[in-house]
Short mmCIF file of C-alpha atoms in Angstrom, two decimals:
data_model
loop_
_atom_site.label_atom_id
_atom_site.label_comp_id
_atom_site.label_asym_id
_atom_site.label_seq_id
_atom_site.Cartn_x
_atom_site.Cartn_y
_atom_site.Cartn_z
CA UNK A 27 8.37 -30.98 3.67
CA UNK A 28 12.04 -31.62 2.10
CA UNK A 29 13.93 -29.76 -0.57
CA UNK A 30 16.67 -31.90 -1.40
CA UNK A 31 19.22 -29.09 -2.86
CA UNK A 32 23.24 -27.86 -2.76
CA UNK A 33 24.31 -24.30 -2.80
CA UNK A 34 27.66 -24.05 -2.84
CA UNK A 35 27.78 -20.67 -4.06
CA UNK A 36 25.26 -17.63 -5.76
CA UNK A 37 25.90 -18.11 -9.44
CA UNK A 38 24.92 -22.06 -9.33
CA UNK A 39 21.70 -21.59 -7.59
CA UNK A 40 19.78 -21.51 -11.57
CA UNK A 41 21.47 -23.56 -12.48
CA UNK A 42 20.76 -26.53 -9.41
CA UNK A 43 16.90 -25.56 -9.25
CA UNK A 44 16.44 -26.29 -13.09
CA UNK A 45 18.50 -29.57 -12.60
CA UNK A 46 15.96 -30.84 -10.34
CA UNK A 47 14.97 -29.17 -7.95
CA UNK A 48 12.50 -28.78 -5.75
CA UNK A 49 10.94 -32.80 -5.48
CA UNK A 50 9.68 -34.53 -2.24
CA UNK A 51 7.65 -36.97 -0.98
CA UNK A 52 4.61 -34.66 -1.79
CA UNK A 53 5.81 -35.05 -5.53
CA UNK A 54 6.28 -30.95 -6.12
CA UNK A 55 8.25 -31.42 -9.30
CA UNK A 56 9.11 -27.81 -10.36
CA UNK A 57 10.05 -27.05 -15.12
CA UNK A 58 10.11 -24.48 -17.13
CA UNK A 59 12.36 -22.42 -14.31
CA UNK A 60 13.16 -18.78 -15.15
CA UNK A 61 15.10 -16.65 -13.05
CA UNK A 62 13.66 -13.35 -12.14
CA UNK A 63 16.14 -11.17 -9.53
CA UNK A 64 17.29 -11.31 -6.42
CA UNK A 65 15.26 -8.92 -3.77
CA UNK A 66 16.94 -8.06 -0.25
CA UNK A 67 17.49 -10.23 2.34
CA UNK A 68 19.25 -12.85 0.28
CA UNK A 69 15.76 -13.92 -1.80
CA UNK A 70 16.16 -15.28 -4.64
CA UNK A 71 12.61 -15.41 -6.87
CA UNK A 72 11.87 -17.53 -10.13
CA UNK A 73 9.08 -18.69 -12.74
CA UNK A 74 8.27 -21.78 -12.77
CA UNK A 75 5.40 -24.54 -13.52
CA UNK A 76 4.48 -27.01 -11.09
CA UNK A 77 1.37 -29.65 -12.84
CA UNK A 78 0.90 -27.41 -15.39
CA UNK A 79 0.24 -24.11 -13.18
CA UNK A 80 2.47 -20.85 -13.25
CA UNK A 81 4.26 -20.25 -9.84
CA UNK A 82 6.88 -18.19 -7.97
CA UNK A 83 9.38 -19.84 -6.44
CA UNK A 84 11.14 -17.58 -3.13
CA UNK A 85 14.22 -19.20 -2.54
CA UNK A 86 16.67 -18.78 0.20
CA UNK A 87 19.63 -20.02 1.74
CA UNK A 88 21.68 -19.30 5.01
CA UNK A 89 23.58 -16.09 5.04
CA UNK A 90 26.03 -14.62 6.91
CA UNK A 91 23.41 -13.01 9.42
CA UNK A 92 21.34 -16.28 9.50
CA UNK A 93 18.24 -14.03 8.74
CA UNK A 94 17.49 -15.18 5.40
CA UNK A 95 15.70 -18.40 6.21
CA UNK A 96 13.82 -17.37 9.18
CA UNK A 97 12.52 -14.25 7.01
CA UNK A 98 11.01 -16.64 4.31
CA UNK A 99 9.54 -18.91 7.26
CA UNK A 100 8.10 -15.76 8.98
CA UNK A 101 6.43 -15.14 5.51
CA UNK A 102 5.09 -18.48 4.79
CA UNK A 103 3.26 -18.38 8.55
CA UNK A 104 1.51 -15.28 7.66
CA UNK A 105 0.22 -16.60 5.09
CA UNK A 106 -1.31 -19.38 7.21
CA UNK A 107 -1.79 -17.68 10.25
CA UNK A 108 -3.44 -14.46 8.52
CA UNK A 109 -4.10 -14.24 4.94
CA UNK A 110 -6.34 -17.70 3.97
CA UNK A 111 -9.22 -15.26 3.42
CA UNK A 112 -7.60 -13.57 0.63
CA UNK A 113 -5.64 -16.24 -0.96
CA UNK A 114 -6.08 -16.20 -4.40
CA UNK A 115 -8.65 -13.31 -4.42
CA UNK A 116 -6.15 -10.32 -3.70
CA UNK A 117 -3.12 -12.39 -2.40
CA UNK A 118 -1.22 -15.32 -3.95
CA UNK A 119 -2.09 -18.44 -2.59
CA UNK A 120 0.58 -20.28 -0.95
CA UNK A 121 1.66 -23.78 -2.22
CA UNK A 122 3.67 -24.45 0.86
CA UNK A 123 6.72 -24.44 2.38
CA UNK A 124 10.18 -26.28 1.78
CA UNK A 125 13.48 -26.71 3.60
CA UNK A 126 16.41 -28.99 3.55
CA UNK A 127 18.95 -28.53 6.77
CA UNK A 128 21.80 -31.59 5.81
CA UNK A 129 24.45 -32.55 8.06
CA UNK A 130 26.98 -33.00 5.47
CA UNK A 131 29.38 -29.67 5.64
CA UNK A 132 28.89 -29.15 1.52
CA UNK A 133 25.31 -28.33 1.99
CA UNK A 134 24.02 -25.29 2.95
CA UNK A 135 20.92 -24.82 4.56
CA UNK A 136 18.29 -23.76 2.51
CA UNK A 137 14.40 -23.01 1.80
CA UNK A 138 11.93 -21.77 -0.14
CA UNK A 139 7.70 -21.11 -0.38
CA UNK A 140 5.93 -21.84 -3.49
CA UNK A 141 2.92 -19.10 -4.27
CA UNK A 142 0.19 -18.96 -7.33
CA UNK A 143 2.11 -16.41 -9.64
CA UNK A 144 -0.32 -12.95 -9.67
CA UNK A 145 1.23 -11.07 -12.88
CA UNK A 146 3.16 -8.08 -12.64
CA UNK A 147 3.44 -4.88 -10.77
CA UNK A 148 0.64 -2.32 -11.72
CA UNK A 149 3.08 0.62 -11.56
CA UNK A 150 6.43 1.74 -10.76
CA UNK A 151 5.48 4.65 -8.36
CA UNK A 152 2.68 4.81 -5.72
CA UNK A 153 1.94 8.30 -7.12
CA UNK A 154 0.93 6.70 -10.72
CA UNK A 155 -1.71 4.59 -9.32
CA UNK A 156 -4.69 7.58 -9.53
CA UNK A 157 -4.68 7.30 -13.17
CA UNK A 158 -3.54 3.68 -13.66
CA UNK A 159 -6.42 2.23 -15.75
CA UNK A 160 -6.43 -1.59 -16.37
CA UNK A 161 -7.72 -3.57 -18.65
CA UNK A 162 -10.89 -4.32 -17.19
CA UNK A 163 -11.27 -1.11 -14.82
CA UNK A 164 -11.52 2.57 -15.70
CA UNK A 165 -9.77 5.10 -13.98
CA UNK A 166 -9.04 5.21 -10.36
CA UNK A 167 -11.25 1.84 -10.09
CA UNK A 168 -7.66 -0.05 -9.50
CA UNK A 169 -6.32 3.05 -7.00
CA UNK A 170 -9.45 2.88 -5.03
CA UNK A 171 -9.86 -1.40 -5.24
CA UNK A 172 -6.09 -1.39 -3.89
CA UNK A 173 -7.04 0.95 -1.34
CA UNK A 174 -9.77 -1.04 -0.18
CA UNK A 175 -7.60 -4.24 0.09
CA UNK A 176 -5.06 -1.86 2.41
CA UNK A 177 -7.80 -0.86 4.56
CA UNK A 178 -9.30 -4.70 5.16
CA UNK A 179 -5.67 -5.65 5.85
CA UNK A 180 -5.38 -3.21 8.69
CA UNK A 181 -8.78 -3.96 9.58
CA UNK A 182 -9.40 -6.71 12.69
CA UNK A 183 -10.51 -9.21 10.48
CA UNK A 184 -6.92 -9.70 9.21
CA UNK A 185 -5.30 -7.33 11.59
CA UNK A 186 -2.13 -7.13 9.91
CA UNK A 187 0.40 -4.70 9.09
CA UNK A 188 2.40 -5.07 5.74
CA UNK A 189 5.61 -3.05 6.16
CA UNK A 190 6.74 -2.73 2.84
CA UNK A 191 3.56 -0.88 0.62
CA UNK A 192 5.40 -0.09 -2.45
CA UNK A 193 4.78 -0.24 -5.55
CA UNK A 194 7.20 -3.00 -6.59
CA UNK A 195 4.79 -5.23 -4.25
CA UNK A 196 1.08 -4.25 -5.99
CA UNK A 197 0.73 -6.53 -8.65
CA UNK A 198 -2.38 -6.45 -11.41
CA UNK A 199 -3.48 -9.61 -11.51
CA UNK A 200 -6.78 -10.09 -14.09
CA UNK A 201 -7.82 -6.24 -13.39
CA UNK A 202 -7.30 -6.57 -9.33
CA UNK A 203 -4.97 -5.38 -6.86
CA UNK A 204 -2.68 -8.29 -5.45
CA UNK A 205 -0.40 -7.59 -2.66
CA UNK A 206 2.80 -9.62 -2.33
CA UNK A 207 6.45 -9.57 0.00
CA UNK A 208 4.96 -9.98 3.61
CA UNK A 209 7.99 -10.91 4.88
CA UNK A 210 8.35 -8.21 7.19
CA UNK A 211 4.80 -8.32 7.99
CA UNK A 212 3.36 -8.38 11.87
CA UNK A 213 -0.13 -8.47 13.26
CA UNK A 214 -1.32 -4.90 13.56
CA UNK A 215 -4.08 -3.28 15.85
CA UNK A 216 -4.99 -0.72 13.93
CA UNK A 217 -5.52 2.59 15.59
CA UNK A 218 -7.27 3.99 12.51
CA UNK A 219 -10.00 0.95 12.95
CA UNK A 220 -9.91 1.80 16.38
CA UNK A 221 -10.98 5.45 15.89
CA UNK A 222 -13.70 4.65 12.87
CA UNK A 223 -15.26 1.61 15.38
CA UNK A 224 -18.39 1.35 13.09
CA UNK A 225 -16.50 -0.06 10.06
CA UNK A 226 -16.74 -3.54 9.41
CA UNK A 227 -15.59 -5.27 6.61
CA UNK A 228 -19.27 -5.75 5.02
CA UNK A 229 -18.68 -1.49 4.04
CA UNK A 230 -16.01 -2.35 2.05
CA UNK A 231 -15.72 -1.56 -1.22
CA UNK A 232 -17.09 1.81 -0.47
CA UNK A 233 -17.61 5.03 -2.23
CA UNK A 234 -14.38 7.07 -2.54
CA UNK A 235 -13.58 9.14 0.43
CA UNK A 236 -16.26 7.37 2.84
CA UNK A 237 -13.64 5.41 4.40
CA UNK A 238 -11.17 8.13 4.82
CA UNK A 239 -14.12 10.80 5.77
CA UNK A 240 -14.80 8.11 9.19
CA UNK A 241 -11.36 7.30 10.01
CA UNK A 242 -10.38 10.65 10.05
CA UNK A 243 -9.98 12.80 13.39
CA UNK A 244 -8.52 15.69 15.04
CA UNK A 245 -4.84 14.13 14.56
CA UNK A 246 -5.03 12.93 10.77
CA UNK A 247 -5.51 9.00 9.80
CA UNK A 248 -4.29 7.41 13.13
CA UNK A 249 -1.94 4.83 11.31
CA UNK A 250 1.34 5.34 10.31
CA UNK A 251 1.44 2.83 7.34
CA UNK A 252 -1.90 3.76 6.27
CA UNK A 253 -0.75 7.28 6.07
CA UNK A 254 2.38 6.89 4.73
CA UNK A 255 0.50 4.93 2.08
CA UNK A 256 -2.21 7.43 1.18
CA UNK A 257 0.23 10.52 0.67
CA UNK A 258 2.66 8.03 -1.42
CA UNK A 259 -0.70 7.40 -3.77
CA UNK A 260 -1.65 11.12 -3.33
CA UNK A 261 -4.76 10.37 -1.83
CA UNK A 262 -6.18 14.02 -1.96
CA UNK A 263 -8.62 13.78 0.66
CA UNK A 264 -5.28 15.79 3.45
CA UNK A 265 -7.22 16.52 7.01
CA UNK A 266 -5.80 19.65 7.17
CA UNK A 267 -3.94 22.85 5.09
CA UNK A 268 -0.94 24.36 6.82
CA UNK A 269 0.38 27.75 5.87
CA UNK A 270 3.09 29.74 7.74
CA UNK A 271 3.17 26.91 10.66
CA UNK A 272 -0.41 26.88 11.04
CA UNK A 273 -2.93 24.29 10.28
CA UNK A 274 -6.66 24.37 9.81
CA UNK A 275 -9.13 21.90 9.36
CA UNK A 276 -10.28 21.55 6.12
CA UNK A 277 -13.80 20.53 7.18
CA UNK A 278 -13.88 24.08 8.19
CA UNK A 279 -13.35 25.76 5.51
CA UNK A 280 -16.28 27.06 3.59
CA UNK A 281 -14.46 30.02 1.29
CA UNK A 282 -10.60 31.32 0.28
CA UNK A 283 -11.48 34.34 3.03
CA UNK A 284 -12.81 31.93 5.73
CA UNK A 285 -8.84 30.66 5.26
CA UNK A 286 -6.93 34.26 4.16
CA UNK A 287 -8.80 36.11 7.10
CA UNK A 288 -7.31 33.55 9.79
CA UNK A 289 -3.85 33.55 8.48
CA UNK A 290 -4.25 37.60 7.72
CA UNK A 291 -4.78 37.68 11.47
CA UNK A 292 -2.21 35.39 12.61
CA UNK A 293 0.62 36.14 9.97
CA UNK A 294 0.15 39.98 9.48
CA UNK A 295 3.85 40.96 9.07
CA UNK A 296 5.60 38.25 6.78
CA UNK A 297 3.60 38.49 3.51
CA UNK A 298 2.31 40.69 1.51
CA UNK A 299 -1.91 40.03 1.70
CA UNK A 300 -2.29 39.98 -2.44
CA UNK A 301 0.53 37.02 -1.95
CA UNK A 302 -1.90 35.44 0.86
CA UNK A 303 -4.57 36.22 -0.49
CA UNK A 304 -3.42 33.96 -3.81
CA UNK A 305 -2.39 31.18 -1.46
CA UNK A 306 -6.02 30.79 0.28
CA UNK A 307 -7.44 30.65 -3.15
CA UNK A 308 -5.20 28.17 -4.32
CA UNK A 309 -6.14 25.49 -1.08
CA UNK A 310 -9.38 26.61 -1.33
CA UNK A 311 -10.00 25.40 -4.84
CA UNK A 312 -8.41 22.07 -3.40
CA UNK A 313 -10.73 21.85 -0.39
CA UNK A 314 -13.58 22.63 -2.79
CA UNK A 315 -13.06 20.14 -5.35
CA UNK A 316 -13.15 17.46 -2.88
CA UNK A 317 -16.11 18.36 -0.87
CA UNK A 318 -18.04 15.64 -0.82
CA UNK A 319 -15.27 13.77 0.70
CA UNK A 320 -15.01 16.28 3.38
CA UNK A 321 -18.91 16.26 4.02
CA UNK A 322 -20.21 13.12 3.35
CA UNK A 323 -23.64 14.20 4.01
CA UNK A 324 -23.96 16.98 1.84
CA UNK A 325 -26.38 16.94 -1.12
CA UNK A 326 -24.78 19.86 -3.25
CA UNK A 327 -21.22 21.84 -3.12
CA UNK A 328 -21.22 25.45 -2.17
CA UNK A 329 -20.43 28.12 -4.62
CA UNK A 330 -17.04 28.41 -5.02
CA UNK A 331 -17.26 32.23 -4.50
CA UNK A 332 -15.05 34.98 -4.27
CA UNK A 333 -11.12 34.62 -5.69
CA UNK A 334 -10.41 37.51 -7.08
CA UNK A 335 -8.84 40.02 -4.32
CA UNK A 336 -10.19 43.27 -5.65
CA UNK A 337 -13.47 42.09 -5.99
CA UNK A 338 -12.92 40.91 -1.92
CA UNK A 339 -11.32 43.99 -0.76
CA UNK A 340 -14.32 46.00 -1.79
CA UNK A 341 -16.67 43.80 0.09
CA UNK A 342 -14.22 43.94 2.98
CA UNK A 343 -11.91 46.97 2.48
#
């Protein structure tokens, strides 16, 4: 495909693409042309219509570092190579993409990929997804739906790894989670996937916690980016509790002295026990809230029991 198009500098480049733009032999015809902002790497992202439909429009041109244009090219094959299955369901689908390299020394080299415009960004912080309710979803519906579309991307039927989860690049598009910006994206084999071997995609959507409660081991979610990602949401389903350098699995805690009789014994001499004693409670009000995600088998929760220290010390004095 062609892009017939001059950039001789950055404050012309509105200017050019509303005078007529993007137009080839495939008859892409771009109006109504808005810019939006300019992103890193030298991207350049509008509003446009093409026949009638909204689109983005992720233009480039050569930089300095000649990065620019490979970068949106890199993008526009992971679309292809990787993400047909979720075009237009939870990513944009991708209207091609266009580049005009000219001999003549007054025109730059530039590009650009066309994608189905997905609305706006759901939040401005990762952390305000839990209670981010849209319009057609209640309450952690969209957090755990965007989860979900994480996990299949990480999963081997995309295999992928995104590089850049932020909020900035989860839109809500209609009610759903729609991920854009993979142009830092590579294939991924997922460790996580690797360590929960009897997921397949056909469990997903899933009941909250299930996913996390099988990809879970010893060493935490084996996945950087998936990690990263579920603190960054504050997932609170954490594989472990630390206190004074000391971890312990949550899994295995069943009471606030199950947890303040293992650091008593390992931590004698730094704190005072009434001050330990508060600390236990404190996690294990956290581990019991959530302990259905930590036993996924288990019909009812446990009592929560004892949390008041006098009434422990004269059980255990």
């Amino acid at each position: 495909m062609a892009l017939s198009l001059k950039v001789p500098n950055e404050t012309d480049i509105h200017r050019l693409i509303c005078h007529g733009a993007i137009k080839d032999e495939y008859q892409v015809t771009l109006t109504d042309v808005t810019f939006v902002k300019k992103t890193e790497h030298n991207h350049f992202i509008f509003m446009a219509k093409t026949s009638g439909q909204d689109v983005v429009v992720k233009f480039t041109y050569e930089d300095e570092d000649g990065l620019a244009i490979p970068r949106l090219k890199h993008e526009s094959q992971i679309y292809v190579d990787y993400l047909k299955p979720l075009w237009g369901i939870h990513v944009p689908r991708f209207y091609g993409f266009y580049s005009h390299d000219s001999s003549d020394s007054d025109e730059w080299p530039c590009a650009c990929i066309l994608l189905q415009y997905c609305g706006k960004p759901a939040v401005s912080d990762l952390s305000q997804l839990t209670d981010y309710c849209g319009d057609k979803y209640g309450i952690k519906q969209f957090r755990n739906d965007t989860m979900d579309l994480v996990f299949r991307l990480h999963s081997p039927e995309i295999g992928l790894e995104h590089d850049a989860l932020n909020a900035s690049h989860i839109l809500d598009f209609e009610g759903k989670p729609f991920l854009i910006d993979f142009g830092g994206a590579e294939f991924h084999d997922c460790l996580a996937w690797e360590e929960a071997g009897q997921l397949t995609r056909e469990t997903l959507p899933i009941k909250e916690g299930e996913i996390l409660g099988l990809m879970d081991s010893d060493n935490g979610i084996m996945c950087y980016e998936l990690w990263i990602f579920l603190e960054a949401i504050k997932y609170p389903f954490p594989s472990s509790v630390e206190y004074n350098g000391l971890k312990y699995k949550c899994k295995a805690i069943t009471s606030a002295s199950d947890l303040y009789e293992q650091e008593l014994i390992a931590w004698p001499k730094y704190k005072p026990a009434k001050e330990l004693w508060d600390e236990a409670v404190e996690k294990w009000q956290d581990i019991h809230s959530n302990w259905k995600k930590y036993h996924l088998d288990a019909v009812v929760e446990p009592p929560l029991g004892i949390t008041d220290f006098e009434e422990y010390l004269k059980i255990h004095p």
